[in-house]
Amino acid sequence: MEIQKILVVGSGAMGSQIAMVCALAGLEVAVQDLAEASLEKAQSELRARVDRNVVKGRLSAEERDAAFARLSFDTDLAPAAEGVDFVIEAAVEKLDVKRELFAELDRLTPEHAILATNSSSFVPSRIADATGRPDRVVNMHFFNPALVMKCVEVVRGPQTSDATVDATVALTERIGKLPVVLDKEIPGFIANRLLGAVRDEAIRLLEGGYASVEAIDTAARTALGYPMGPFELMDLTGIDIGYYTKQGRFEETGDPADAPSRSVTEKVEAGELGRKTGKGWYDYTEGDH
Ligand code: 3HC
């Protein structure tokens, strides 16, 4: 199957950059989000990001304009879903929302379309049975910032067909990313599970009063060679993302060890979610970071 048209659902940091990566690779991309303001923010942020590549000589102005001409933005799902070959869902990390969305996508998209989710916490089998095409449901998990990070985890569920995995791997390569295929589904996949172990330990050190946010991040960067410390990374990806992931896991297992930590819960309740709100573990309003 030749993939020509993609639908990206959700225009947050992940959805918008995933859409741009696909448009830059020559695909026609519809981006759908219920919130008009989010679509507008996505467009202006993408313009600024991609303009930098033109200034740096990595992309011509014509290539940039052609990529933006391939992108369309819509608040309605039905027109955006028309004639698409592949969907990448990057909406909020809530299972009931995703299941409802996949049932609707199943009704609205052509029979042959593959329905992929960028979710890191919900494996294909949690979503696939909300559709009539469980063999064409797969996880295609990008990393933040999606314009930059090479890896895309491709995760198959028990019902995902080989053809779906092959098409997802081929699409990943076509958009210039590096596919990493998981043979069996597990929440968090590979990278987030590794990351989660480091993040949990960082929070334990902070909450135990052993070291400050700054000290822990500095050690991660300068002793381990991490590009950013665990707190800086939470601010980049959104503190709420990790919170919802843990909350979901806790609801499933009932194990207090899986529940969001006290300090993360406080940040979420205070609306301090990281860079996107101007404040998280660090303050971004005064240009100090
Ligand atoms: N969006 C798009 N591009 C960005 C960006 C953003 N938010 N932040 C930085 N960049 C670009 C910069 O524009 C720059 O591009 P340029 O070469 O054209 O100038 C390039 O990235 C390098 O940026 P900087 O020189 O400013 O800074 P760094 O060298 O520190 O790189 C980084 C920034 C790429 C974000 C790097 O710090 C990094 O790799 N950090 C770790 C990121 C990471 O671990 N991501 C995974 C998160 S987990 C996840 O996404 C899973 C999900 O389920 C939550």
mmCIF file of C-alpha atoms and ligand atoms in Angstrom:
data_model
loop_
_atom_site.group_PDB
_atom_site.id
_atom_site.type_symbol
_atom_site.label_atom_id
_atom_site.label_comp_id
_atom_site.label_asym_id
_atom_site.label_seq_id
_atom_site.Cartn_x
_atom_site.Cartn_y
_atom_site.Cartn_z
ATOM 1 C CA MET A 1 0.000 0.000 0.000
ATOM 2 C CA GLU A 2 1.386 3.408 -0.963
ATOM 3 C CA ILE A 3 0.753 5.828 1.886
ATOM 4 C CA GLN A 4 -0.083 9.266 0.555
ATOM 5 C CA LYS A 5 -2.319 10.970 3.057
ATOM 6 C CA ILE A 6 -1.908 11.030 6.815
ATOM 7 C CA LEU A 7 -4.206 12.255 9.555
ATOM 8 C CA VAL A 8 -2.639 13.421 12.806
ATOM 9 C CA VAL A 9 -5.129 13.760 15.658
ATOM 10 C CA GLY A 10 -4.041 16.259 18.297
ATOM 11 C CA SER A 11 -1.983 19.399 17.716
ATOM 12 C CA GLY A 12 0.011 19.597 20.940
ATOM 13 C CA ALA A 13 3.807 19.505 20.991
ATOM 14 C CA MET A 14 3.900 15.921 19.740
ATOM 15 C CA GLY A 15 1.079 15.964 17.173
ATOM 16 C CA SER A 16 2.192 19.206 15.538
ATOM 17 C CA GLN A 17 5.835 18.159 15.161
ATOM 18 C CA ILE A 18 4.900 14.656 13.964
ATOM 19 C CA ALA A 19 2.699 16.262 11.303
ATOM 20 C CA MET A 20 5.536 18.563 10.222
ATOM 21 C CA VAL A 21 8.004 15.663 9.974
ATOM 22 C CA CYS A 22 5.541 13.876 7.658
ATOM 23 C CA ALA A 23 4.867 16.993 5.550
ATOM 24 C CA LEU A 24 8.606 17.665 5.183
ATOM 25 C CA ALA A 25 8.950 14.082 3.879
ATOM 26 C CA GLY A 26 6.441 14.810 1.096
ATOM 27 C CA LEU A 27 3.248 13.402 2.580
ATOM 28 C CA GLU A 28 -0.091 15.151 2.566
ATOM 29 C CA VAL A 29 -1.078 15.689 6.208
ATOM 30 C CA ALA A 30 -4.332 16.745 7.863
ATOM 31 C CA VAL A 31 -4.039 17.829 11.496
ATOM 32 C CA GLN A 32 -7.206 17.710 13.578
ATOM 33 C CA ASP A 33 -7.756 19.174 17.021
ATOM 34 C CA LEU A 34 -10.974 20.191 18.744
ATOM 35 C CA ALA A 35 -9.318 23.366 20.019
ATOM 36 C CA GLU A 36 -8.901 26.089 17.395
ATOM 37 C CA ALA A 37 -6.410 27.893 19.672
ATOM 38 C CA SER A 38 -4.187 24.807 19.788
ATOM 39 C CA LEU A 39 -4.184 24.565 15.978
ATOM 40 C CA GLU A 40 -3.204 28.231 15.700
ATOM 41 C CA LYS A 41 -0.411 27.852 18.255
ATOM 42 C CA ALA A 42 0.841 24.752 16.430
ATOM 43 C CA GLN A 43 1.020 26.613 13.131
ATOM 44 C CA SER A 44 2.930 29.586 14.501
ATOM 45 C CA GLU A 45 5.379 27.388 16.437
ATOM 46 C CA LEU A 46 6.019 25.188 13.402
ATOM 47 C CA ARG A 47 6.600 28.267 11.224
ATOM 48 C CA ALA A 48 9.229 29.540 13.668
ATOM 49 C CA ARG A 49 10.921 26.114 13.951
ATOM 50 C CA VAL A 50 11.035 25.418 10.221
ATOM 51 C CA ASP A 51 12.102 28.983 9.381
ATOM 52 C CA ARG A 52 15.225 28.358 11.469
ATOM 53 C CA ASN A 53 16.112 25.495 9.139
ATOM 54 C CA VAL A 54 15.796 27.828 6.164
ATOM 55 C CA VAL A 55 17.990 30.450 7.864
ATOM 56 C CA LYS A 56 20.548 27.723 8.627
ATOM 57 C CA GLY A 57 20.558 26.637 4.975
ATOM 58 C CA ARG A 58 19.227 23.122 5.677
ATOM 59 C CA LEU A 59 16.030 23.705 3.734
ATOM 60 C CA SER A 60 15.165 26.016 0.844
ATOM 61 C CA ALA A 61 12.311 28.502 1.127
ATOM 62 C CA GLU A 62 10.558 26.578 -1.687
ATOM 63 C CA GLU A 63 10.823 23.273 0.195
ATOM 64 C CA ARG A 64 9.453 24.939 3.324
ATOM 65 C CA ASP A 65 6.535 26.463 1.421
ATOM 66 C CA ALA A 66 5.779 23.139 -0.299
ATOM 67 C CA ALA A 67 5.767 21.349 3.078
ATOM 68 C CA PHE A 68 3.339 23.877 4.581
ATOM 69 C CA ALA A 69 1.147 23.606 1.475
ATOM 70 C CA ARG A 70 0.831 19.858 2.193
ATOM 71 C CA LEU A 71 -0.394 20.561 5.743
ATOM 72 C CA SER A 72 -4.020 21.328 6.536
ATOM 73 C CA PHE A 73 -5.626 22.074 9.893
ATOM 74 C CA ASP A 74 -9.184 21.255 10.920
ATOM 75 C CA THR A 75 -11.334 21.212 14.041
ATOM 76 C CA ASP A 76 -13.737 18.648 12.485
ATOM 77 C CA LEU A 77 -12.672 15.031 12.373
ATOM 78 C CA ALA A 78 -14.891 13.861 9.487
ATOM 79 C CA PRO A 79 -13.419 16.025 6.683
ATOM 80 C CA ALA A 80 -9.882 15.564 8.024
ATOM 81 C CA ALA A 81 -10.315 11.761 7.999
ATOM 82 C CA GLU A 82 -11.543 11.617 4.420
ATOM 83 C CA GLY A 83 -9.345 9.518 2.114
ATOM 84 C CA VAL A 84 -6.506 9.005 4.608
ATOM 85 C CA ASP A 85 -4.239 5.958 4.437
ATOM 86 C CA PHE A 86 -2.707 6.228 7.891
ATOM 87 C CA VAL A 87 -3.699 7.897 11.171
ATOM 88 C CA ILE A 88 -1.317 8.911 13.949
ATOM 89 C CA GLU A 89 -3.275 9.713 17.107
ATOM 90 C CA ALA A 90 -1.495 12.074 19.521
ATOM 91 C CA ALA A 91 -4.364 13.147 21.741
ATOM 92 C CA VAL A 92 -4.492 13.217 25.535
ATOM 93 C CA GLU A 93 -3.174 10.131 27.422
ATOM 94 C CA LYS A 94 -6.569 8.996 28.696
ATOM 95 C CA LEU A 95 -7.784 5.548 27.735
ATOM 96 C CA ASP A 96 -11.518 6.336 27.503
ATOM 97 C CA VAL A 97 -10.798 9.307 25.205
ATOM 98 C CA LYS A 98 -8.567 7.199 22.980
ATOM 99 C CA ARG A 99 -11.025 4.314 22.759
ATOM 100 C CA GLU A 100 -13.860 6.641 21.792
ATOM 101 C CA LEU A 101 -11.651 8.344 19.242
ATOM 102 C CA PHE A 102 -10.537 5.047 17.682
ATOM 103 C CA ALA A 103 -14.148 3.888 17.378
ATOM 104 C CA GLU A 104 -14.920 7.128 15.548
ATOM 105 C CA LEU A 105 -11.817 6.859 13.363
ATOM 106 C CA ASP A 106 -12.906 3.328 12.467
ATOM 107 C CA ARG A 107 -16.187 4.734 11.176
ATOM 108 C CA LEU A 108 -14.690 7.742 9.385
ATOM 109 C CA THR A 109 -11.537 6.461 7.694
ATOM 110 C CA PRO A 110 -11.273 4.235 4.600
ATOM 111 C CA GLU A 111 -11.312 0.488 5.223
ATOM 112 C CA HIS A 112 -7.600 0.062 4.386
ATOM 113 C CA ALA A 113 -6.325 2.809 6.729
ATOM 114 C CA ILE A 114 -3.952 1.891 9.544
ATOM 115 C CA LEU A 115 -4.826 3.447 12.912
ATOM 116 C CA ALA A 116 -1.676 4.143 14.925
ATOM 117 C CA THR A 117 -1.402 5.730 18.338
ATOM 118 C CA ASN A 118 1.544 7.741 19.622
ATOM 119 C CA SER A 119 0.579 6.675 23.143
ATOM 120 C CA SER A 120 3.413 5.495 25.343
ATOM 121 C CA SER A 121 1.245 4.037 28.078
ATOM 122 C CA PHE A 122 -1.543 2.216 26.273
ATOM 123 C CA VAL A 123 -0.548 -0.864 24.316
ATOM 124 C CA PRO A 124 -2.383 -1.813 21.094
ATOM 125 C CA SER A 125 -4.601 -4.428 22.772
ATOM 126 C CA ARG A 126 -6.114 -1.748 25.076
ATOM 127 C CA ILE A 127 -7.369 0.192 22.043
ATOM 128 C CA ALA A 128 -7.681 -2.262 19.136
ATOM 129 C CA ASP A 129 -10.988 -3.813 20.251
ATOM 130 C CA ALA A 130 -12.666 -0.397 20.145
ATOM 131 C CA THR A 131 -12.426 -0.767 16.351
ATOM 132 C CA GLY A 132 -13.567 -3.303 13.779
ATOM 133 C CA ARG A 133 -9.997 -3.549 12.439
ATOM 134 C CA PRO A 134 -7.787 -4.725 15.333
ATOM 135 C CA ASP A 135 -5.214 -6.102 12.845
ATOM 136 C CA ARG A 136 -4.613 -2.521 11.641
ATOM 137 C CA VAL A 137 -4.050 -0.951 15.078
ATOM 138 C CA VAL A 138 -0.445 -0.341 16.164
ATOM 139 C CA ASN A 139 1.615 1.977 18.354
ATOM 140 C CA MET A 140 3.949 4.400 16.587
ATOM 141 C CA HIS A 141 5.699 6.149 19.432
ATOM 142 C CA PHE A 142 7.697 9.320 18.736
ATOM 143 C CA PHE A 143 9.954 11.191 21.160
ATOM 144 C CA ASN A 144 9.908 14.822 22.163
ATOM 145 C CA PRO A 145 10.967 16.954 20.318
ATOM 146 C CA ALA A 146 9.703 14.891 17.397
ATOM 147 C CA LEU A 147 11.341 17.127 14.793
ATOM 148 C CA VAL A 148 14.721 16.218 16.264
ATOM 149 C CA MET A 149 14.631 12.774 17.923
ATOM 150 C CA LYS A 150 15.415 9.900 15.528
ATOM 151 C CA CYS A 151 13.808 6.937 17.273
ATOM 152 C CA VAL A 152 10.234 5.761 16.700
ATOM 153 C CA GLU A 153 9.106 2.677 18.634
ATOM 154 C CA VAL A 154 6.753 0.440 16.651
ATOM 155 C CA VAL A 155 4.742 -1.798 18.962
ATOM 156 C CA ARG A 156 2.568 -4.694 17.875
ATOM 157 C CA GLY A 157 -0.294 -6.120 19.872
ATOM 158 C CA PRO A 158 -1.432 -9.756 19.690
ATOM 159 C CA GLN A 159 -3.853 -8.882 16.888
ATOM 160 C CA THR A 160 -1.632 -6.507 14.889
ATOM 161 C CA SER A 161 -0.843 -8.008 11.480
ATOM 162 C CA ASP A 162 2.628 -8.341 9.968
ATOM 163 C CA ALA A 163 1.456 -6.139 7.085
ATOM 164 C CA THR A 164 0.566 -3.358 9.550
ATOM 165 C CA VAL A 165 3.961 -3.585 11.283
ATOM 166 C CA ASP A 166 5.755 -3.608 7.910
ATOM 167 C CA ALA A 167 3.805 -0.561 6.669
ATOM 168 C CA THR A 168 4.510 1.322 9.916
ATOM 169 C CA VAL A 169 8.220 0.520 9.741
ATOM 170 C CA ALA A 170 8.305 1.615 6.085
ATOM 171 C CA LEU A 171 6.530 4.884 6.923
ATOM 172 C CA THR A 172 8.946 5.524 9.808
ATOM 173 C CA GLU A 173 11.900 5.114 7.459
ATOM 174 C CA ARG A 174 10.282 7.223 4.766
ATOM 175 C CA ILE A 175 9.955 10.175 7.155
ATOM 176 C CA GLY A 176 13.638 9.907 8.083
ATOM 177 C CA LYS A 177 13.252 8.253 11.470
ATOM 178 C CA LEU A 178 14.730 5.064 12.890
ATOM 179 C CA PRO A 179 12.197 2.337 13.708
ATOM 180 C CA VAL A 180 12.711 0.206 16.826
ATOM 181 C CA VAL A 181 10.248 -2.703 16.776
ATOM 182 C CA LEU A 182 8.991 -4.354 19.961
ATOM 183 C CA ASP A 183 8.146 -8.018 19.519
ATOM 184 C CA LYS A 184 5.592 -8.056 22.333
ATOM 185 C CA GLU A 185 3.553 -5.243 23.898
ATOM 186 C CA ILE A 186 4.420 -3.817 27.318
ATOM 187 C CA PRO A 187 3.299 -0.389 28.665
ATOM 188 C CA GLY A 188 6.043 2.249 28.413
ATOM 189 C CA PHE A 189 7.833 0.201 25.717
ATOM 190 C CA ILE A 190 11.642 0.454 25.902
ATOM 191 C CA ALA A 191 12.761 4.069 26.196
ATOM 192 C CA ASN A 192 10.091 5.295 28.615
ATOM 193 C CA ARG A 193 10.630 2.331 30.921
ATOM 194 C CA LEU A 194 14.354 3.119 31.103
ATOM 195 C CA LEU A 195 13.559 6.803 31.550
ATOM 196 C CA GLY A 196 10.915 6.083 34.200
ATOM 197 C CA ALA A 197 13.418 4.238 36.379
ATOM 198 C CA VAL A 198 15.775 7.229 36.297
ATOM 199 C CA ARG A 199 12.953 9.731 36.874
ATOM 200 C CA ASP A 200 11.567 7.790 39.860
ATOM 201 C CA GLU A 201 14.992 7.665 41.483
ATOM 202 C CA ALA A 202 15.508 11.405 40.847
ATOM 203 C CA ILE A 203 12.191 12.156 42.576
ATOM 204 C CA ARG A 204 13.094 9.884 45.484
ATOM 205 C CA LEU A 205 16.354 11.782 45.953
ATOM 206 C CA LEU A 206 14.528 15.124 45.818
ATOM 207 C CA GLU A 207 11.683 14.143 48.147
ATOM 208 C CA GLY A 208 14.149 12.562 50.586
ATOM 209 C CA GLY A 209 15.919 15.902 50.820
ATOM 210 C CA TYR A 210 19.201 14.451 49.492
ATOM 211 C CA ALA A 211 19.733 16.887 46.637
ATOM 212 C CA SER A 212 18.085 19.769 44.775
ATOM 213 C CA VAL A 213 16.506 19.649 41.330
ATOM 214 C CA GLU A 214 19.512 21.537 39.956
ATOM 215 C CA ALA A 215 22.050 19.194 41.579
ATOM 216 C CA ILE A 216 20.337 16.053 40.291
ATOM 217 C CA ASP A 217 20.052 17.440 36.754
ATOM 218 C CA THR A 218 23.685 18.579 36.796
ATOM 219 C CA ALA A 219 24.858 15.108 37.873
ATOM 220 C CA ALA A 220 22.813 13.448 35.129
ATOM 221 C CA ARG A 221 24.301 15.769 32.506
ATOM 222 C CA THR A 222 27.902 15.951 33.620
ATOM 223 C CA ALA A 223 28.458 12.518 35.176
ATOM 224 C CA LEU A 224 26.325 10.390 32.854
ATOM 225 C CA GLY A 225 26.414 12.445 29.661
ATOM 226 C CA TYR A 226 22.629 12.764 29.455
ATOM 227 C CA PRO A 227 21.604 15.614 27.121
ATOM 228 C CA MET A 228 19.321 16.920 29.877
ATOM 229 C CA GLY A 229 18.598 16.007 33.479
ATOM 230 C CA PRO A 230 15.411 14.147 34.496
ATOM 231 C CA PHE A 231 13.714 17.328 35.793
ATOM 232 C CA GLU A 232 14.619 19.358 32.700
ATOM 233 C CA LEU A 233 13.238 16.519 30.612
ATOM 234 C CA MET A 234 9.956 16.406 32.579
ATOM 235 C CA ASP A 235 9.615 20.147 31.937
ATOM 236 C CA LEU A 236 10.159 19.532 28.215
ATOM 237 C CA THR A 237 7.709 16.655 27.856
ATOM 238 C CA GLY A 238 5.100 17.988 30.319
ATOM 239 C CA ILE A 239 4.856 17.003 33.983
ATOM 240 C CA ASP A 240 1.188 16.101 33.451
ATOM 241 C CA ILE A 241 2.123 13.441 30.869
ATOM 242 C CA GLY A 242 4.105 11.444 33.431
ATOM 243 C CA TYR A 243 1.408 12.088 36.029
ATOM 244 C CA TYR A 244 -1.390 10.647 33.870
ATOM 245 C CA THR A 245 0.774 7.690 32.892
ATOM 246 C CA LYS A 246 1.422 6.825 36.544
ATOM 247 C CA GLN A 247 -2.186 7.472 37.520
ATOM 248 C CA GLY A 248 -3.323 5.064 34.789
ATOM 249 C CA ARG A 249 -0.867 2.407 35.949
ATOM 250 C CA PHE A 250 -1.954 2.872 39.595
ATOM 251 C CA GLU A 251 -5.639 2.525 38.677
ATOM 252 C CA GLU A 252 -4.783 -0.776 37.003
ATOM 253 C CA THR A 253 -2.538 -2.296 39.639
ATOM 254 C CA GLY A 254 -3.642 -0.605 42.889
ATOM 255 C CA ASP A 255 0.040 -0.748 43.913
ATOM 256 C CA PRO A 256 0.982 2.470 45.812
ATOM 257 C CA ALA A 257 4.466 2.211 44.257
ATOM 258 C CA ASP A 258 2.822 2.947 40.877
ATOM 259 C CA ALA A 259 0.989 6.088 42.084
ATOM 260 C CA PRO A 260 2.244 9.562 41.077
ATOM 261 C CA SER A 261 4.686 10.960 43.618
ATOM 262 C CA ARG A 262 3.748 13.744 46.064
ATOM 263 C CA SER A 263 5.877 16.437 44.411
ATOM 264 C CA VAL A 264 4.622 15.620 40.901
ATOM 265 C CA THR A 265 1.001 15.681 42.111
ATOM 266 C CA GLU A 266 1.603 19.098 43.698
ATOM 267 C CA LYS A 267 3.037 20.463 40.449
ATOM 268 C CA VAL A 268 0.047 19.193 38.455
ATOM 269 C CA GLU A 269 -2.454 20.588 40.977
ATOM 270 C CA ALA A 270 -0.684 23.964 40.839
ATOM 271 C CA GLY A 271 -0.876 23.930 37.005
ATOM 272 C CA GLU A 272 2.929 24.040 36.820
ATOM 273 C CA LEU A 273 3.341 21.561 33.982
ATOM 274 C CA GLY A 274 6.709 22.559 32.549
ATOM 275 C CA ARG A 275 7.769 24.737 29.632
ATOM 276 C CA LYS A 276 4.290 24.826 28.128
ATOM 277 C CA THR A 277 2.871 26.676 31.165
ATOM 278 C CA GLY A 278 5.993 28.813 31.752
ATOM 279 C CA LYS A 279 6.796 27.019 34.997
ATOM 280 C CA GLY A 280 7.526 23.478 36.122
ATOM 281 C CA TRP A 281 10.572 22.365 38.049
ATOM 282 C CA TYR A 282 12.195 25.496 36.592
ATOM 283 C CA ASP A 283 10.793 28.942 35.862
ATOM 284 C CA TYR A 284 10.764 29.864 32.171
ATOM 285 C CA THR A 285 9.061 33.235 32.492
ATOM 286 C CA GLU A 286 12.233 35.179 33.271
ATOM 287 C CA GLY A 287 14.401 33.639 30.567
ATOM 288 C CA ASP A 288 16.634 32.020 33.200
ATOM 289 C CA HIS A 289 16.636 28.593 31.587
HETATM 290 N N1 3HC B 1 11.223 21.401 19.363
HETATM 291 C C1 3HC B 1 11.884 21.290 18.190
HETATM 292 N N2 3HC B 1 13.219 21.409 18.081
HETATM 293 C C2 3HC B 1 13.894 21.639 19.216
HETATM 294 C C3 3HC B 1 13.273 21.756 20.480
HETATM 295 C C4 3HC B 1 11.867 21.633 20.517
HETATM 296 N N3 3HC B 1 11.181 21.703 21.658
HETATM 297 N N4 3HC B 1 14.227 21.994 21.396
HETATM 298 C C5 3HC B 1 15.395 22.035 20.754
HETATM 299 N N5 3HC B 1 15.193 21.809 19.435
HETATM 300 C C6 3HC B 1 16.192 21.798 18.384
HETATM 301 C C7 3HC B 1 16.915 23.108 18.362
HETATM 302 O O1 3HC B 1 16.224 24.035 17.567
HETATM 303 C C8 3HC B 1 18.233 22.728 17.757
HETATM 304 O O2 3HC B 1 18.094 22.679 16.366
HETATM 305 P P1 3HC B 1 19.160 23.378 15.465
HETATM 306 O O3 3HC B 1 20.259 22.394 15.370
HETATM 307 O O4 3HC B 1 18.414 23.594 14.227
HETATM 308 O O5 3HC B 1 19.560 24.648 16.151
HETATM 309 C C9 3HC B 1 18.475 21.293 18.230
HETATM 310 O O6 3HC B 1 17.192 20.817 18.693
HETATM 311 C C10 3HC B 1 19.443 21.257 19.370
HETATM 312 O O7 3HC B 1 18.940 22.141 20.376
HETATM 313 P P2 3HC B 1 19.842 22.998 21.342
HETATM 314 O O8 3HC B 1 21.187 23.253 20.679
HETATM 315 O O9 3HC B 1 19.054 24.167 21.799
HETATM 316 O O10 3HC B 1 20.000 22.116 22.644
HETATM 317 P P3 3HC B 1 20.503 20.638 22.819
HETATM 318 O O11 3HC B 1 21.725 20.358 22.006
HETATM 319 O O12 3HC B 1 20.522 20.402 24.283
HETATM 320 O O13 3HC B 1 19.348 19.742 22.196
HETATM 321 C C11 3HC B 1 17.484 18.422 22.738
HETATM 322 C C12 3HC B 1 18.045 19.816 22.657
HETATM 323 C C13 3HC B 1 17.480 17.801 21.323
HETATM 324 C C14 3HC B 1 16.080 18.523 23.255
HETATM 325 C C15 3HC B 1 18.431 17.573 23.666
HETATM 326 O O14 3HC B 1 18.605 18.265 24.883
HETATM 327 C C16 3HC B 1 17.912 16.201 23.971
HETATM 328 O O15 3HC B 1 18.125 15.266 23.214
HETATM 329 N N6 3HC B 1 17.231 16.066 25.128
HETATM 330 C C17 3HC B 1 16.653 14.797 25.575
HETATM 331 C C18 3HC B 1 15.334 14.630 24.896
HETATM 332 C C19 3HC B 1 14.699 13.339 25.267
HETATM 333 O O16 3HC B 1 15.158 12.562 26.091
HETATM 334 N N7 3HC B 1 13.558 13.084 24.651
HETATM 335 C C20 3HC B 1 12.750 11.937 24.964
HETATM 336 C C21 3HC B 1 11.706 12.353 25.924
HETATM 337 S S1 3HC B 1 10.631 11.038 26.368
HETATM 338 C C22 3HC B 1 9.401 11.129 25.259
HETATM 339 O O17 3HC B 1 9.328 11.963 24.427
HETATM 340 C C23 3HC B 1 8.402 10.039 25.363
HETATM 341 C C24 3HC B 1 6.998 10.532 25.502
HETATM 342 O O18 3HC B 1 6.167 9.413 25.604
HETATM 343 C C25 3HC B 1 6.790 11.482 26.649
#
